[in-house]
Coordinates of C-alpha atoms in Angstrom, one line a residue:
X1 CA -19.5 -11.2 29.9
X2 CA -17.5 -10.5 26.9
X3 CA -19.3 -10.5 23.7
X4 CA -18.9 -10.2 20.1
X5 CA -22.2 -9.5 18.1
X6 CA -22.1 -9.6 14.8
X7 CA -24.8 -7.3 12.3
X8 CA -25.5 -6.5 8.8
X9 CA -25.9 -9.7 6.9
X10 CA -28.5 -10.8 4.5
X11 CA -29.3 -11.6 0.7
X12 CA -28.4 -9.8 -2.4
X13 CA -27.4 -10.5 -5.6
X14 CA -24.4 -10.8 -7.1
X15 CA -22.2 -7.8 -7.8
X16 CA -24.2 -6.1 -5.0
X17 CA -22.6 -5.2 -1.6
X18 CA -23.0 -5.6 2.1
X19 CA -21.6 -4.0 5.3
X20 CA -20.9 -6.2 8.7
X21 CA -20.7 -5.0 11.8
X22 CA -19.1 -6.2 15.1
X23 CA -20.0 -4.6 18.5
X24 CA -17.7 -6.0 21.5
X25 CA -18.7 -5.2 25.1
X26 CA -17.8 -6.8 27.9
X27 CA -13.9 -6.3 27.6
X28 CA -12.3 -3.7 25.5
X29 CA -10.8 -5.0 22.5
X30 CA -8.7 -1.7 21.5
X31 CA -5.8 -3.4 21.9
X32 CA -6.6 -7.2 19.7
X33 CA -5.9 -7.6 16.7
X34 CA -9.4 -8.5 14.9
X35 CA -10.4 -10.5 12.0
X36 CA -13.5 -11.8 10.2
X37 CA -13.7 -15.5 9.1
X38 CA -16.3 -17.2 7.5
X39 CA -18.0 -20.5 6.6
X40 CA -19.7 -22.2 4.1
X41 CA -21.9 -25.5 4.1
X42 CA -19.7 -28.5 4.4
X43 CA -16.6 -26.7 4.4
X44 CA -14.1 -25.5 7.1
X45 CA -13.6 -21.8 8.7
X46 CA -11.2 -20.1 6.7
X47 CA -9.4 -16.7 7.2
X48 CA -11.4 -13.4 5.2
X49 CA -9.4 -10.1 6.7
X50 CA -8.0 -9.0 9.7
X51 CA -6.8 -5.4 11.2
X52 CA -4.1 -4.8 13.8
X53 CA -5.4 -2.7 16.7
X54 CA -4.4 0.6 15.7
X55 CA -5.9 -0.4 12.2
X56 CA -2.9 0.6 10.2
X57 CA -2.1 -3.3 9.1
X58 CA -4.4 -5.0 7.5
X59 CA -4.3 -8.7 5.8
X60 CA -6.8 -9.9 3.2
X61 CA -7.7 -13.7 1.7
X62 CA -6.6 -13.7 -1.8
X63 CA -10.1 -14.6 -2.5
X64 CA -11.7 -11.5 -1.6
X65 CA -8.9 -9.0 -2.1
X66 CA -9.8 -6.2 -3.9
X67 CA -13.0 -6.7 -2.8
X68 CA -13.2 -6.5 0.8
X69 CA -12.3 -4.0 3.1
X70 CA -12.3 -4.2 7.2
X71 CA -11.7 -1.6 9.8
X72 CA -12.4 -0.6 13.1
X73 CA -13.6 2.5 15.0
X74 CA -12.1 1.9 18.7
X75 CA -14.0 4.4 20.3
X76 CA -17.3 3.0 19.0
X77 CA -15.6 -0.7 20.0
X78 CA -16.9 -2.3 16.3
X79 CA -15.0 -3.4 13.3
X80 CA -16.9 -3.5 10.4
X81 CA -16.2 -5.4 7.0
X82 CA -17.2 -3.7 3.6
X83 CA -18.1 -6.3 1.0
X84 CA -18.6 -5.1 -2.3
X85 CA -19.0 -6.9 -5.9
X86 CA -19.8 -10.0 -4.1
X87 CA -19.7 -13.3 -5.9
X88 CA -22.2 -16.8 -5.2
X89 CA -19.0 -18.1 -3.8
X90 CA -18.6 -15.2 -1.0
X91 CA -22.2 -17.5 0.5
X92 CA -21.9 -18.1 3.8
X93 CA -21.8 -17.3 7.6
X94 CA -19.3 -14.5 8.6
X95 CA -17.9 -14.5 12.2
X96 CA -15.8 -11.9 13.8
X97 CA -13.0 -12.9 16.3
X98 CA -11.0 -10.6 18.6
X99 CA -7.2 -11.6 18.9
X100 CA -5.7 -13.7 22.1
X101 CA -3.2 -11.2 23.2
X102 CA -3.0 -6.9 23.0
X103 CA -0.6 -6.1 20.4
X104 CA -0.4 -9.5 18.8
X105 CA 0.5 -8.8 15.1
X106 CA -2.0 -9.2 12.2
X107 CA -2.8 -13.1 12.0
X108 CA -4.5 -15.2 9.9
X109 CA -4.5 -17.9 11.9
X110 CA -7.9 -19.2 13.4
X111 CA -6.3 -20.9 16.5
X112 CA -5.0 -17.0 17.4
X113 CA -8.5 -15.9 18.1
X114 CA -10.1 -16.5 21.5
X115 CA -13.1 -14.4 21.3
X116 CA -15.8 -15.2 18.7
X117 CA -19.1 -13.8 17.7
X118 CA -22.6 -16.0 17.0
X119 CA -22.0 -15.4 13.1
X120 CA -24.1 -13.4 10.1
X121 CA -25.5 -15.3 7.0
X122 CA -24.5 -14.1 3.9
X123 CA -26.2 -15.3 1.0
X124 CA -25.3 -14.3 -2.8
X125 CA -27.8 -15.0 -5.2
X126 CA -26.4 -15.5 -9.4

């Protein structure tokens, strides 16, 4: 059963920083591209980062660029996305997806991503 389990979320305040995790088993993902996208209340899932498989290329939301970092450690099967000064508007629940096809390029389309996690909460208090 593949599986995508997401880690490392939680409350802080703003200008603090967090660290997500993402363990897949099941399947190896080595080969998927891999993103993180997240979702706040009453809005639609939208695009944060993503990290080709051999986690050279990288793309980035222009809202958290600068910011935000993702990468992966194959071996270890987990991508992980570093969140530092983190704004109220970062609030929400962060989801890690694992790519449709091996060596599909760096995508920031949510319709590319078969493989999905349960989701984190994020919360950013002002």
């Amino acid at each position: 059963q593949v599986q995508l389990v997401e880690s490392g979320g939680g409350l802080v305040q703003a200008g603090g920083s967090l660290r997500l995790s993402c363990a897949a088993s099941g399947r190896t993902f080595s080969r998927n591209v891999m993103g993180w996208f997240r979702q706040a209340p009453g809005k639609e899932r939208e695009f944060v980062a993503a990290i080709s498989w051999i986690g050279t290329n990288n793309n980035y939301a222009d809202s958290v660029k600068g910011r935000f970092t993702i990468s992966r450690d194959n071996a270890k099967s987990t991508i992980y996305l570093q969140m530092n000064s983190l704004k109220p508007e970062d609030t929400a629940v962060y989801y890690c997806a694992a790519g449709r096809n091996w060596g599909m390029a760096v995508t920031t389309t949510i319709d590319d991503y078969e493989y999905w996690g349960q989701g984190t909460q994020v919360t950013v208090s002002s």
